[in-house]
Short mmCIF file of C-alpha atoms in Angstrom, two decimals:
data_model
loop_
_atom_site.label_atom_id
_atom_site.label_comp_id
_atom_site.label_asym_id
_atom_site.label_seq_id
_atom_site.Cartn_x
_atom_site.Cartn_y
_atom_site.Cartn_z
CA UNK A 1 6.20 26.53 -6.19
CA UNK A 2 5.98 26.55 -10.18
CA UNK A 3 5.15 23.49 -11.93
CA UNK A 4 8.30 22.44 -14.38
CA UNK A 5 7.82 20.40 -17.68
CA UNK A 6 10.79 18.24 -18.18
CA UNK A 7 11.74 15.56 -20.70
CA UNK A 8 10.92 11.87 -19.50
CA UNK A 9 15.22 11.19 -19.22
CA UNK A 10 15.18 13.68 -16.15
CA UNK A 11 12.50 11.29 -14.23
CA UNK A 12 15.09 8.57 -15.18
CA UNK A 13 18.12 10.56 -14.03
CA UNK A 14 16.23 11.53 -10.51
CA UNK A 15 16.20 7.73 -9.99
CA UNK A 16 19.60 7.58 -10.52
CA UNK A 17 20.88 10.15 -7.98
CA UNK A 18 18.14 8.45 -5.51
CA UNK A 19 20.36 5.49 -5.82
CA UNK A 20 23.43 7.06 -5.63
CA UNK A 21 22.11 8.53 -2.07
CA UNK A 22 21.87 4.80 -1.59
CA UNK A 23 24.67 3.81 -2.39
CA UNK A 24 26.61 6.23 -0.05
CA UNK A 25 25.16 4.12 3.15
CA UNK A 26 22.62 1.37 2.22
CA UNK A 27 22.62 -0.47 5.83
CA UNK A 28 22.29 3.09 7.50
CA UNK A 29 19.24 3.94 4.83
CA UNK A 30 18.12 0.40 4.89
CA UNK A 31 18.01 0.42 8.93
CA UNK A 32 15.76 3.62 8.43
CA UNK A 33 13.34 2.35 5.98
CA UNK A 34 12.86 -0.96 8.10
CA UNK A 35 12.77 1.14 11.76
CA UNK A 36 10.01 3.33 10.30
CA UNK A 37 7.53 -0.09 9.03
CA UNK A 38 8.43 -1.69 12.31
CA UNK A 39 7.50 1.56 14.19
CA UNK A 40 3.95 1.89 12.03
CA UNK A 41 3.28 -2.09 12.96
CA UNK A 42 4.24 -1.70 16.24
CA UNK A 43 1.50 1.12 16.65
CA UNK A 44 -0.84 -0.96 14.19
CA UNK A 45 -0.96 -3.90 17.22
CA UNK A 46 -2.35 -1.64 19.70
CA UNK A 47 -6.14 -1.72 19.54
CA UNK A 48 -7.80 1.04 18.23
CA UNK A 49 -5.51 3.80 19.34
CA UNK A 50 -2.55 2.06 16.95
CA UNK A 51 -4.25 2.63 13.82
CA UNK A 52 -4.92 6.14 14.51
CA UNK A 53 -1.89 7.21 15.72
CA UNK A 54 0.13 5.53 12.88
CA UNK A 55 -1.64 7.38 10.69
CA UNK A 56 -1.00 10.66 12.17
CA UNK A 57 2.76 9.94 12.13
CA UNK A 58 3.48 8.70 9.18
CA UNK A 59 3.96 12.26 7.38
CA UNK A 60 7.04 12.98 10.06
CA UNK A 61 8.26 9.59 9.89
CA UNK A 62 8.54 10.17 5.85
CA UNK A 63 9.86 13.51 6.23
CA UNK A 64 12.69 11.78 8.21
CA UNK A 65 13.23 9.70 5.36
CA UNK A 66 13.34 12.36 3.00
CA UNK A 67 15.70 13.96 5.89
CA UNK A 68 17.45 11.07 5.80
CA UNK A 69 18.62 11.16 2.01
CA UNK A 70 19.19 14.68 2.23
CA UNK A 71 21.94 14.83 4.87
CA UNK A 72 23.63 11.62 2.82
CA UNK A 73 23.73 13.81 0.13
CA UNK A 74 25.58 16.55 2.09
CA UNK A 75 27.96 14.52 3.52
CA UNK A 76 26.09 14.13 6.84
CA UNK A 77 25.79 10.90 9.11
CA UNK A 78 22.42 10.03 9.68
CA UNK A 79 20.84 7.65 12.48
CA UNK A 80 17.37 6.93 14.17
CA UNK A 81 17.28 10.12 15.37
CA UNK A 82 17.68 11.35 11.74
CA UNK A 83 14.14 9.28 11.49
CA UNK A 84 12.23 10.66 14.50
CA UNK A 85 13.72 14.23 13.57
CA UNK A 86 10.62 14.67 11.25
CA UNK A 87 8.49 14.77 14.50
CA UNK A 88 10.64 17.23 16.08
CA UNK A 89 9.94 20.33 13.95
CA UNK A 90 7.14 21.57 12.42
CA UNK A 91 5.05 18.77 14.79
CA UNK A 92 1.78 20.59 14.11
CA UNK A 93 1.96 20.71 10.95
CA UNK A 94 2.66 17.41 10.65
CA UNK A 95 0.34 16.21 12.75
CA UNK A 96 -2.65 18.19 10.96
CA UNK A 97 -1.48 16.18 7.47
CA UNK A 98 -1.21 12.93 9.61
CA UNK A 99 -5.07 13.67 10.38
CA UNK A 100 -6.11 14.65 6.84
CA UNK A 101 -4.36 11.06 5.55
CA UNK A 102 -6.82 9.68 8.64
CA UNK A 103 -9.98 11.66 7.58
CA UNK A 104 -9.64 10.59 4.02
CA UNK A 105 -8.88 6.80 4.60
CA UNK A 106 -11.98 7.14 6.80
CA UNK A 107 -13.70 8.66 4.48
CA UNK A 108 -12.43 6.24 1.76
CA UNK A 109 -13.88 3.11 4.24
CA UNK A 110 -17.11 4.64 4.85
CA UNK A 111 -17.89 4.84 1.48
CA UNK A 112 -16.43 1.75 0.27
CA UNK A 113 -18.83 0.06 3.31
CA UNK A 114 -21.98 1.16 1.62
CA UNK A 115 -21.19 -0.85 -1.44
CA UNK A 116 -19.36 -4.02 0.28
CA UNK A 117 -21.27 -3.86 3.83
CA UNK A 118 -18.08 -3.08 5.49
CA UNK A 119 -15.64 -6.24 4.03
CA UNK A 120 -12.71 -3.94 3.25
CA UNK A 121 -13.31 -2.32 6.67
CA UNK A 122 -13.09 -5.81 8.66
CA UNK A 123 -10.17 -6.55 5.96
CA UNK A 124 -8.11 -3.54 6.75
CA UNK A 125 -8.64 -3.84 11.01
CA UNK A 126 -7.73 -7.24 10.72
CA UNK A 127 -11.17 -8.61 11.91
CA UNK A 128 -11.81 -10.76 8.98
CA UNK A 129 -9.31 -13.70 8.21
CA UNK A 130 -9.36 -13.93 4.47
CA UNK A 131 -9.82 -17.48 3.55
CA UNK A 132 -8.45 -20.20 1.20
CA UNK A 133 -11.34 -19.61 -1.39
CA UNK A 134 -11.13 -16.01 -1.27
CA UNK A 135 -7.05 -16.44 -2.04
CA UNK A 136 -8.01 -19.61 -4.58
CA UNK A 137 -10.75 -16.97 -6.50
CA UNK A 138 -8.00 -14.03 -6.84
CA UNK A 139 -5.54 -16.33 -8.52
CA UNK A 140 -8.31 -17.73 -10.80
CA UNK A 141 -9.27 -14.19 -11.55
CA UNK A 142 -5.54 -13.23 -12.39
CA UNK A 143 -5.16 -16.30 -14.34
CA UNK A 144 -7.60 -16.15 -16.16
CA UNK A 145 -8.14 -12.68 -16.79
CA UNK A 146 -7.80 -12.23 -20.25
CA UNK A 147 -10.85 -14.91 -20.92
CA UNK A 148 -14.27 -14.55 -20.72
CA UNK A 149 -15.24 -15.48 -16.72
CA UNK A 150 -18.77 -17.22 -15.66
CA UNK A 151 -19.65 -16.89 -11.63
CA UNK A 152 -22.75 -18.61 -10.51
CA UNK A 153 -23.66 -18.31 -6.97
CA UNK A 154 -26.57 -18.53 -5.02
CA UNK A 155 -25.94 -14.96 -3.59
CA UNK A 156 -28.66 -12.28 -4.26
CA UNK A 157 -27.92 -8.49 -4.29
CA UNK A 158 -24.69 -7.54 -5.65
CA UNK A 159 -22.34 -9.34 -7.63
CA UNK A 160 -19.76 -10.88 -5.81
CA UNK A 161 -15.88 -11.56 -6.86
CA UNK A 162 -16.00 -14.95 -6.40
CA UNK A 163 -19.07 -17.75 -7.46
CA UNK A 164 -19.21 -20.86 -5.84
CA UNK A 165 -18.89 -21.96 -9.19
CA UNK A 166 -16.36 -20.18 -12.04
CA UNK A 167 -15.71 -20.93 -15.29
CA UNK A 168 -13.06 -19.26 -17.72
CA UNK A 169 -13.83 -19.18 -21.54
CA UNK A 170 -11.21 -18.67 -24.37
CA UNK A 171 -12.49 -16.46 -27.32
CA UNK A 172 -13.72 -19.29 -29.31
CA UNK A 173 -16.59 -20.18 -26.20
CA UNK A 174 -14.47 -23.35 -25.29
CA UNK A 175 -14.62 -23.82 -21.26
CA UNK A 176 -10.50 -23.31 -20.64
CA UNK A 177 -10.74 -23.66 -16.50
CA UNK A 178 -13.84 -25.62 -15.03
CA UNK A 179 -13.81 -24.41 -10.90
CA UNK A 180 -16.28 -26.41 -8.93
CA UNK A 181 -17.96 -26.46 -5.65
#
């Protein structure tokens, strides 16, 4: 494989023949793309063992995707089995990237736990509910963004997102958004 340079208006025409592949059967390609997030939640439910083997499927459930729009564009009917095709050949393969996507979201967790104490980790295995304030401080954050933002808390250790108390300031100093406690 050899790296091409190309000018920015073939990025935009490659869009444009992915949606002509669309266009050619969007419930049949729109079935596919819905069967293959309802197959990853459906192993996401089952404790422990879901998460790990969605992960190691998801590189042959895209490459039935990507199977998918290929055979539209030659004319070909395509189906579920089109989806679960990608598991059918070159399994091992597949598999091994499936575990290298585990290892590094693994990886990615265990080091994002020594600076949070695990929060995304509870987060992303559904242990933690995230709660009204939490929600409440994001939108304040977004909304605020472009102003200067005061957190107080009575947290030692590390910063945290949210303050039990936040105030936004415009660039003039003037309080724009009290938030209380």
């Amino acid at each position: 494989m050899q790296a091409q340079t190309l000018p920015a208006a073939a990025g935009w025409r490659w869009i444009g023949a992915g949606f002509a592949i669309f266009r050619r059967n969007p419930p049949m390609l729109s079935m596919l793309v819905v069967s293959y997030w309802l197959t990853v939640l459906v192993l996401n439910v089952l404790p422990v063992i879901g998460a790990l083997a969605a992960s190691l499927v998801i590189p042959g459930l895209s490459v039935g995707l990507m199977q998918a729009a290929r055979d539209l564009e030659r004319g070909r009917s395509i189906g579920l089995p089109t989806l679960f095709g990608g598991l059918q050949r070159n399994t091992r393969t597949l598999l091994a990237l499936g575990a290298l996507y585990l290892a590094a979201t693994i990886a990615v967790l265990a080091l994002s736990a020594l600076v949070d104490g695990g929060e995304l980790l509870r987060f992303m295995l559904a242990t933690k509910a995230v709660d009204r304030k939490e929600i409440e401080d994001a939108n304040f954050l977004r909304s605020f963004g472009r102003h200067w933002i005061l957190r107080l808390g009575h947290a030692c250790g590390l910063v945290e997102v949210s303050g039990e108390v936040m105030f936004a300031f415009d660039e003039d100093g003037v309080v724009v958004v009290p938030r209380g406690a």
